Amino acid sequence: MSEYKPLVVVGDVLLDEDIEGVSTRLAPDAPAPVVDVTGDQRRPGGAGLAAALATRGGRDVVLVTALGDDPASDAVRRGLRGRVRLVELPLNGTLPVKTRVLAGGRPLVRIDRGGGDPGEPDAAVRDTLEQAHAVLVADYGRHTASAVRQHLAAVAPKVPVVWDPHLKGDTPVPGARIVTPNAAETTALCRGGDDSLRAFAERGAELAERWRAAAVAVTLGERGVLLTRPGASTPMLVPAPYKAAGDACGAGDCFAAATAAALADGALPEEAVQRAVAESAAFVAAGGAANPSLWRTPVTIAPQDVPETDPFVLAEQVRARGGTVVATGGCFDLLHAGHVGLMESARRIGDCLIVCVNSDESVERLKGPGRPLNPLVDRVRVLAGLGSVDAVAVFDGDTPSELLSRLRPDVWVKGGDYSAEDLPEAETLRAWGGQAVVLPYLDGRSTTLLARRAAEAATPIRPPGR
């Protein structure tokens, strides 16, 4: 038994299938792309994905869902085996299958087939919900939540209930702790209007009152999440920690699962939403639901350690589409205007900028005792927050040559008054046809100078005669 009390997921399981390939021509009989298939994968979707995501960190998760005797149901059982405990309702019909056809990683068409209705829940469903430490309802409009509604209503006053709604699904039970509609669902459920934060705040508060929910968290994609409450005029906006480039499929499930897990751990709604936003961004950046590693081994993502964009993956992606990878490096102990100007200029050279930053040990060897002034985690966070920086990579050596051999940038940029031939990295770049360049640097800006000024300003002036 896990050290955590069970988190119970209730909802509609689907089977997701991705058919991947490349398309370089149109069919001769119609203006439709021809896809040469290179691979395919099948995985649990809907509430099945939400339950799998909720297991991260070793949490004990029980999934209450409707499954049948069809091949798709069997595939879901195999996909969840060893991860999630199943409590099944009978399924009258076949499990829905959603098939995406992708070319070059971009969806061309989705094909939906199958479907059925859940049967009556038995005593095992009631007992499972009564033992829950928190409940997540992953409603995909297939009526599992409706079938279990009586039991959900009974536990809502006792344990945190997170409800991820669907336009074709049931309304959340009164007393739900957090309901998580997305922007489109919120707009469809309320009166029309624009896409401003004020409009979404009003809709969220309206839905919280209508559903008698403690809070409604409206997910707004890259804009983040707006946490609203009934009758409250000032919501809390939790922006995404960084722009996550990747497949957003399953991001809503990840957000809802992380929110429920945080509430189960005793977090306040505001804390739960912040953790869930960070985990969702990391989930998308790692490839979303289509990330094969998600289904090989459980993934643990601590909210304080959510990774930024992987620099090696980014470099490969940019190269694959014929783009130019630019890199620069340094200690960046105290970020100043010279650094910012250098990186803005470097980013304009190519299609992405990867910053290689010295580890704390490397900085101390190069700069001496007392350096760095800022630890690595803070330096990386500041760099990653710059709009000109696409990714950050860390190296331990005195030069980044070994790291550059793995990144293989097209251009290596440094700022200063020396020539490109003086750079130790120049020879490394030549190995794969890369080029080292020097950009102009703002005079009079340096970490050492800033530190000296700060020290002088902090030194008290002694009165004469003392």
Coordinates of C-alpha atoms in Angstrom, one line a residue:
M1 CA 0.0 0.0 0.0
S2 CA 1.3 3.5 -0.9
E3 CA 2.0 5.9 1.9
Y4 CA -0.7 8.1 0.3
K5 CA -4.4 7.5 0.8
P6 CA -6.1 6.5 -2.4
L7 CA -7.0 9.1 -4.9
V8 CA -10.1 7.9 -6.8
V9 CA -10.6 8.9 -10.4
V10 CA -14.2 8.5 -11.8
G11 CA -14.9 9.0 -15.4
D12 CA -15.0 7.9 -19.0
V13 CA -12.1 5.9 -20.4
L14 CA -11.2 6.1 -24.1
L15 CA -8.6 4.3 -26.2
D16 CA -6.4 6.9 -28.0
E17 CA -4.5 5.8 -31.1
D18 CA -1.9 7.8 -33.0
I19 CA -1.0 6.8 -36.6
E20 CA 2.2 8.6 -37.4
G21 CA 3.8 9.1 -40.8
V22 CA 5.0 11.6 -43.4
S23 CA 3.1 13.2 -46.2
T24 CA 4.8 14.5 -49.4
R25 CA 2.1 14.2 -52.0
L26 CA -1.7 14.3 -52.7
A27 CA -3.9 11.4 -53.7
P28 CA -4.5 11.2 -57.4
D29 CA -8.3 10.9 -57.0
A30 CA -8.8 13.7 -54.5
P31 CA -7.0 16.8 -53.0
A32 CA -6.2 14.8 -49.9
P33 CA -2.7 14.2 -48.4
V34 CA -1.3 10.7 -48.7
V35 CA 0.3 9.6 -45.4
D36 CA 3.1 7.0 -45.5
V37 CA 2.8 5.3 -42.1
T38 CA 6.0 5.1 -40.0
G39 CA 4.5 3.9 -36.7
D40 CA 1.5 3.9 -34.4
Q41 CA 0.8 3.7 -30.7
R42 CA -2.2 3.0 -28.6
R43 CA -2.7 4.2 -25.0
P44 CA -5.5 4.8 -22.4
G45 CA -7.1 8.1 -22.9
G46 CA -9.7 10.2 -21.1
A47 CA -10.1 9.2 -17.5
G48 CA -7.5 6.5 -18.1
L49 CA -4.8 9.1 -18.9
A50 CA -5.9 11.2 -15.9
A51 CA -5.6 8.2 -13.6
A52 CA -2.1 7.3 -15.0
L53 CA -0.9 10.9 -14.5
A54 CA -2.2 10.9 -10.9
T55 CA 0.0 8.0 -10.0
R56 CA 3.2 10.1 -10.4
G57 CA 5.2 10.2 -7.2
G58 CA 4.0 6.7 -6.2
R59 CA 0.4 7.7 -5.3
D60 CA -2.2 4.9 -4.9
V61 CA -4.9 5.5 -7.5
V62 CA -8.2 3.7 -8.1
L63 CA -10.1 4.2 -11.4
V64 CA -13.8 3.8 -11.4
T65 CA -14.9 3.5 -15.1
A66 CA -17.0 1.5 -17.5
L67 CA -15.3 -1.3 -19.5
G68 CA -16.6 -4.0 -21.7
D69 CA -15.5 -7.2 -23.4
D70 CA -14.3 -5.5 -26.6
P71 CA -10.6 -5.3 -27.8
A72 CA -10.4 -1.6 -27.0
S73 CA -11.4 -2.3 -23.3
D74 CA -8.8 -5.1 -23.1
A75 CA -6.1 -2.7 -24.5
V76 CA -7.0 -0.1 -21.8
R77 CA -6.7 -2.8 -19.1
R78 CA -3.3 -3.8 -20.4
G79 CA -2.1 -0.2 -20.5
L80 CA -3.1 0.5 -16.9
R81 CA -2.0 -2.8 -15.5
G82 CA 0.5 -2.3 -12.7
R83 CA -0.3 1.4 -12.4
V84 CA -3.9 1.8 -11.5
R85 CA -6.4 -0.3 -9.6
L86 CA -9.6 -0.7 -11.6
V87 CA -13.2 -0.8 -10.2
E88 CA -15.3 -1.5 -13.3
L89 CA -18.9 -0.7 -14.2
P90 CA -20.4 -2.8 -17.0
L91 CA -20.3 -1.2 -20.4
N92 CA -23.2 -1.7 -22.7
G93 CA -21.6 -1.4 -26.1
T94 CA -17.9 -0.9 -27.0
L95 CA -15.3 1.4 -25.7
P96 CA -14.8 4.6 -27.7
V97 CA -11.6 4.8 -29.8
K98 CA -10.1 8.1 -31.0
T99 CA -7.6 7.8 -33.8
R100 CA -5.4 10.7 -34.9
V101 CA -3.6 10.6 -38.2
L102 CA -0.4 12.7 -38.0
A103 CA 2.0 13.8 -40.7
G104 CA 5.3 15.3 -39.5
G105 CA 3.9 15.5 -36.0
R106 CA 0.8 17.5 -37.1
P107 CA -2.7 16.1 -36.9
L108 CA -4.4 15.8 -40.2
V109 CA -7.7 14.1 -39.2
R110 CA -9.3 12.4 -36.2
I111 CA -11.5 9.4 -36.5
D112 CA -13.9 8.5 -33.7
R113 CA -15.6 5.1 -33.5
G114 CA -17.3 2.9 -30.9
G115 CA -19.3 3.9 -27.8
G116 CA -21.7 2.6 -25.2
D117 CA -23.4 3.4 -22.0
P118 CA -22.3 2.4 -18.4
G119 CA -24.4 0.1 -16.4
E120 CA -25.4 0.4 -12.7
P121 CA -22.6 0.7 -10.1
D122 CA -22.3 -1.9 -7.5
A123 CA -21.3 -1.8 -3.8
A124 CA -17.6 -1.8 -4.7
V125 CA -18.0 1.6 -6.3
R126 CA -19.7 3.0 -3.2
D127 CA -17.1 1.6 -0.9
T128 CA -14.2 2.9 -3.1
L129 CA -15.6 6.4 -3.0
E130 CA -16.2 6.3 0.7
Q131 CA -12.5 5.4 1.3
A132 CA -11.2 8.1 -1.0
H133 CA -8.8 10.8 0.2
A134 CA -9.7 12.9 -2.8
V135 CA -11.8 12.4 -6.0
L136 CA -11.2 13.5 -9.5
V137 CA -14.1 13.3 -12.0
A138 CA -12.8 13.1 -15.5
D139 CA -16.0 13.6 -17.5
Y140 CA -15.8 13.0 -21.2
G141 CA -19.6 13.1 -21.8
R142 CA -20.0 9.3 -21.8
H143 CA -22.2 9.3 -18.6
T144 CA -20.0 7.4 -16.1
A145 CA -20.2 10.4 -13.8
S146 CA -24.0 10.4 -14.2
A147 CA -24.1 6.7 -13.3
V148 CA -22.1 7.3 -10.1
R149 CA -23.6 10.8 -9.3
Q150 CA -25.4 9.7 -6.2
H151 CA -22.2 8.4 -4.6
L152 CA -20.3 11.4 -5.7
A153 CA -22.8 13.7 -4.1
A154 CA -22.5 11.8 -0.8
V155 CA -18.7 12.2 -0.6
A156 CA -18.4 15.8 -1.8
P157 CA -19.0 17.3 1.6
K158 CA -16.3 15.0 3.1
V159 CA -13.4 15.0 0.7
P160 CA -12.0 17.3 -2.0
V161 CA -13.7 16.7 -5.3
V162 CA -12.1 18.0 -8.5
W163 CA -14.5 18.0 -11.5
D164 CA -13.2 18.2 -15.1
P165 CA -16.4 18.9 -17.0
H166 CA -17.6 18.2 -20.5
L167 CA -20.2 20.0 -22.6
K168 CA -22.0 16.7 -23.2
G169 CA -21.5 15.5 -19.6
D170 CA -23.2 15.9 -16.3
T171 CA -23.1 19.1 -14.1
P172 CA -20.7 19.0 -11.2
V173 CA -22.2 17.9 -7.9
P174 CA -22.8 20.7 -5.3
G175 CA -19.8 21.2 -3.0
A176 CA -17.1 20.3 -5.6
R177 CA -13.8 21.9 -4.4
I178 CA -12.6 22.9 -7.8
V179 CA -14.2 22.6 -11.3
T180 CA -11.8 22.9 -14.2
P181 CA -13.5 24.0 -17.5
N182 CA -11.4 25.2 -20.4
A183 CA -11.9 28.5 -22.2
A184 CA -14.1 27.0 -24.9
E185 CA -16.3 25.2 -22.4
T186 CA -16.6 28.3 -20.2
T187 CA -17.7 30.4 -23.1
A188 CA -20.2 27.9 -24.4
L189 CA -21.8 27.5 -20.9
C190 CA -22.2 31.2 -20.3
R191 CA -23.3 34.2 -22.2
G192 CA -21.3 35.4 -25.1
G193 CA -18.5 37.9 -24.9
D194 CA -14.9 38.6 -25.7
D195 CA -11.8 36.6 -24.7
S196 CA -10.5 39.1 -22.1
L197 CA -9.4 38.1 -18.7
R198 CA -12.3 40.1 -17.2
A199 CA -14.8 38.2 -19.3
F200 CA -13.4 34.8 -18.3
A201 CA -13.4 36.0 -14.6
E202 CA -17.1 36.9 -14.8
R203 CA -17.9 33.5 -16.5
G204 CA -15.9 31.6 -13.9
A205 CA -17.6 33.3 -11.0
E206 CA -21.0 32.7 -12.7
L207 CA -20.3 29.0 -13.1
A208 CA -19.1 28.7 -9.5
E209 CA -22.4 30.1 -8.3
R210 CA -24.5 28.0 -10.7
W211 CA -22.7 24.8 -9.8
R212 CA -22.4 25.7 -6.1
A213 CA -18.7 24.9 -6.3
A214 CA -16.1 26.3 -4.0
A215 CA -14.0 27.5 -6.9
V216 CA -13.8 27.3 -10.7
A217 CA -10.4 27.2 -12.4
V218 CA -10.7 28.3 -16.0
T219 CA -7.8 26.9 -18.1
L220 CA -6.7 29.3 -20.7
G221 CA -3.9 27.4 -22.5
E222 CA -0.6 29.4 -22.7
R223 CA -2.2 32.3 -20.7
G224 CA -2.4 30.1 -17.6
V225 CA -5.3 29.4 -15.3
L226 CA -7.8 31.8 -13.8
L227 CA -9.1 30.7 -10.3
T228 CA -12.5 32.2 -9.6
R229 CA -14.9 32.0 -6.7
P230 CA -18.7 32.6 -6.4
G231 CA -19.4 36.3 -6.0
A232 CA -15.7 37.3 -6.0
S233 CA -14.7 40.1 -8.3
T234 CA -10.9 39.6 -8.2
P235 CA -9.7 36.2 -9.4
M236 CA -6.2 34.8 -9.1
L237 CA -4.3 34.3 -12.4
V238 CA -1.6 31.7 -12.4
P239 CA 0.5 32.1 -15.6
A240 CA 2.4 29.2 -17.2
P241 CA 6.0 29.2 -15.9
Y242 CA 7.3 29.1 -19.5
K243 CA 5.9 28.7 -23.0
A244 CA 5.8 24.9 -23.5
A245 CA 6.2 24.0 -27.1
G246 CA 4.8 20.5 -27.7
D247 CA 1.7 18.3 -28.1
A248 CA -1.0 19.8 -25.8
C249 CA -3.1 16.6 -26.1
G250 CA -3.9 15.6 -22.5
A251 CA -2.8 18.8 -20.9
G252 CA -6.3 19.3 -19.3
D253 CA -6.2 15.8 -17.8
C254 CA -2.7 16.5 -16.4
F255 CA -3.9 19.8 -14.9
A256 CA -7.0 18.2 -13.3
A257 CA -5.0 15.2 -12.0
A258 CA -2.3 17.4 -10.5
T259 CA -4.9 19.6 -8.9
A260 CA -6.6 16.6 -7.2
A261 CA -3.3 15.2 -6.1
A262 CA -2.3 18.5 -4.5
L263 CA -5.6 18.8 -2.7
A264 CA -5.2 15.2 -1.4
D265 CA -1.8 16.3 0.0
G266 CA -3.5 19.0 1.9
A267 CA -2.8 22.0 -0.4
L268 CA -5.0 25.0 -0.5
P269 CA -6.8 25.6 -3.8
E270 CA -4.4 28.4 -4.7
E271 CA -1.4 26.1 -4.0
A272 CA -3.0 23.2 -5.9
V273 CA -3.6 25.3 -9.0
Q274 CA 0.0 26.7 -9.0
R275 CA 1.4 23.2 -8.8
A276 CA -0.9 21.9 -11.5
V277 CA 0.0 24.7 -13.9
A278 CA 3.7 23.9 -13.5
E279 CA 3.1 20.2 -14.0
S280 CA 1.0 20.7 -17.0
A281 CA 3.6 22.9 -18.7
A282 CA 6.2 20.3 -18.1
F283 CA 3.9 17.6 -19.4
V284 CA 3.3 19.4 -22.7
A285 CA 7.1 20.2 -23.1
A286 CA 7.9 16.5 -22.7
G287 CA 5.5 15.5 -25.5
G288 CA 2.1 15.3 -23.8
A289 CA 0.1 12.1 -23.8
A290 CA 2.0 10.9 -26.9
N291 CA 5.3 10.8 -24.9
P292 CA 6.3 7.1 -25.0
S293 CA 8.2 7.3 -21.7
L294 CA 4.9 8.2 -20.0
W295 CA 3.7 4.7 -20.5
R296 CA 7.0 2.9 -19.8
T297 CA 7.8 4.1 -16.3
P298 CA 6.0 6.4 -13.9
V299 CA 7.3 9.9 -14.0
T300 CA 7.8 12.0 -10.9
I301 CA 7.8 15.8 -11.3
A302 CA 8.2 17.8 -8.2
P303 CA 6.5 21.2 -8.6
Q304 CA 9.6 23.0 -7.5
D305 CA 11.8 21.1 -10.0
V306 CA 9.7 21.4 -13.1
P307 CA 12.1 21.2 -16.1
E308 CA 12.5 24.0 -18.6
T309 CA 12.6 23.2 -22.3
D310 CA 15.2 20.4 -23.0
P311 CA 18.0 22.1 -24.9
F312 CA 19.0 19.0 -26.8
V313 CA 15.5 18.2 -27.9
L314 CA 15.1 21.8 -29.0
A315 CA 18.3 21.8 -31.0
E316 CA 17.3 18.6 -32.8
Q317 CA 13.8 20.0 -33.6
V318 CA 15.2 23.2 -35.0
R319 CA 17.8 21.4 -37.1
A320 CA 15.1 18.9 -38.4
R321 CA 13.1 21.8 -39.9
G322 CA 16.2 23.4 -41.4
G323 CA 16.6 26.1 -38.8
T324 CA 19.8 27.7 -37.3
V325 CA 20.8 26.8 -33.7
V326 CA 22.6 29.6 -31.9
A327 CA 24.3 29.2 -28.5
T328 CA 26.1 31.5 -26.2
G329 CA 27.6 30.9 -22.7
G330 CA 29.0 32.4 -19.5
C331 CA 28.6 32.5 -15.8
F332 CA 25.8 35.2 -15.8
D333 CA 26.3 35.7 -12.1
L334 CA 24.7 39.1 -12.0
L335 CA 22.6 39.6 -15.1
H336 CA 23.2 43.1 -16.5
A337 CA 22.4 45.2 -19.6
G338 CA 25.5 43.9 -21.4
H339 CA 24.2 40.3 -21.0
V340 CA 20.7 41.2 -22.1
G341 CA 21.9 43.0 -25.2
L342 CA 24.2 40.2 -26.2
M343 CA 21.5 37.6 -26.0
E344 CA 18.9 39.7 -27.8
S345 CA 21.4 40.1 -30.7
A346 CA 22.3 36.4 -30.6
R347 CA 18.7 35.4 -30.8
R348 CA 18.2 37.4 -34.0
I349 CA 21.0 35.5 -35.7
G350 CA 19.0 32.2 -35.9
D351 CA 15.9 30.3 -35.0
C352 CA 16.6 29.5 -31.3
L353 CA 19.1 30.6 -28.6
I354 CA 20.5 28.1 -26.1
V355 CA 22.4 29.6 -23.2
C356 CA 25.2 27.4 -21.7
V357 CA 25.8 28.4 -18.1
N358 CA 28.7 27.5 -15.8
S359 CA 27.8 25.3 -12.7
D360 CA 28.6 26.8 -9.3
E361 CA 31.8 24.7 -9.1
S362 CA 32.9 25.9 -12.5
V363 CA 32.3 29.6 -11.5
E364 CA 34.3 29.2 -8.3
R365 CA 37.2 27.8 -10.2
L366 CA 37.2 30.6 -12.7
K367 CA 36.3 33.6 -10.5
G368 CA 37.6 32.6 -7.1
P369 CA 36.2 32.3 -3.6
G370 CA 32.9 34.0 -3.0
R371 CA 31.6 33.4 -6.4
P372 CA 29.1 32.8 -7.7
L373 CA 27.0 35.5 -5.9
N374 CA 23.9 33.7 -7.1
P375 CA 23.5 29.9 -7.0
L376 CA 22.9 28.0 -10.2
V377 CA 19.2 27.4 -9.7
D378 CA 18.6 31.2 -9.5
R379 CA 20.9 32.0 -12.5
V380 CA 19.1 29.4 -14.6
R381 CA 15.7 30.7 -13.7
V382 CA 16.6 34.3 -14.5
L383 CA 18.1 33.3 -17.9
A384 CA 15.1 31.1 -18.8
G385 CA 12.8 34.1 -18.0
L386 CA 14.3 36.2 -20.8
G387 CA 12.2 36.4 -24.0
S388 CA 15.4 36.0 -26.1
V389 CA 16.3 32.7 -24.5
D390 CA 14.7 29.4 -25.7
A391 CA 16.6 27.0 -23.4
V392 CA 19.4 26.8 -20.8
A393 CA 22.0 24.1 -20.5
V394 CA 24.5 23.7 -17.6
F395 CA 28.2 22.6 -17.9
D396 CA 30.8 21.8 -15.2
G397 CA 34.0 22.3 -17.1
D398 CA 36.1 25.4 -17.5
T399 CA 34.9 25.7 -21.1
P400 CA 31.6 24.5 -22.6
S401 CA 33.4 22.5 -25.4
E402 CA 32.1 19.1 -24.2
L403 CA 28.5 20.4 -24.0
L404 CA 28.8 22.1 -27.4
S405 CA 29.9 18.7 -28.9
R406 CA 26.5 17.4 -27.8
L407 CA 24.4 20.4 -28.7
R408 CA 26.2 21.0 -32.1
P409 CA 25.0 24.6 -32.6
D410 CA 25.4 26.2 -36.0
V411 CA 26.7 29.4 -34.4
W412 CA 28.5 30.1 -31.1
V413 CA 28.3 33.7 -29.9
K414 CA 30.5 35.5 -27.4
G415 CA 30.6 39.2 -26.5
G416 CA 33.8 41.2 -25.9
D417 CA 36.9 42.7 -27.4
Y418 CA 38.7 39.5 -28.5
S419 CA 38.6 37.8 -31.9
A420 CA 36.7 34.6 -32.7
E421 CA 40.1 32.9 -33.3
D422 CA 40.9 33.5 -29.6
L423 CA 37.9 31.5 -28.4
P424 CA 38.7 28.0 -27.3
E425 CA 35.3 26.9 -28.6
A426 CA 36.1 27.9 -32.1
E427 CA 38.0 24.8 -32.9
T428 CA 35.2 22.7 -31.4
L429 CA 32.6 24.3 -33.7
R430 CA 34.7 23.6 -36.8
A431 CA 34.3 19.8 -36.2
W432 CA 30.7 20.0 -37.6
G433 CA 30.9 23.1 -39.7
G434 CA 29.8 25.5 -37.1
Q435 CA 31.0 29.1 -36.7
A436 CA 32.1 31.1 -33.7
V437 CA 31.4 34.8 -33.8
V438 CA 32.0 37.8 -31.5
L439 CA 29.3 40.4 -31.0
P440 CA 29.8 44.0 -29.8
Y441 CA 29.5 44.3 -26.0
L442 CA 28.3 47.3 -24.0
D443 CA 31.2 49.0 -22.3
G444 CA 31.4 49.4 -18.6
R445 CA 29.1 46.5 -17.8
S446 CA 30.4 43.5 -15.8
T447 CA 29.5 41.4 -12.8
T448 CA 32.8 42.3 -11.1
L449 CA 32.1 46.0 -11.5
L450 CA 28.5 45.7 -10.3
A451 CA 29.7 43.7 -7.2
R452 CA 32.4 46.4 -6.5
R453 CA 29.8 49.2 -6.7
A454 CA 27.4 47.3 -4.4
A455 CA 30.2 46.7 -1.8
E456 CA 31.2 50.4 -1.9
A457 CA 27.6 51.5 -1.5
A458 CA 27.2 49.2 1.5
T459 CA 30.4 50.4 3.3
P460 CA 29.4 52.9 6.0
I461 CA 31.0 56.4 5.9
R462 CA 32.9 57.0 9.1
P463 CA 32.6 60.5 10.6
P464 CA 35.9 62.5 10.7
G465 CA 38.1 61.9 13.7
R466 CA 37.1 58.3 14.2

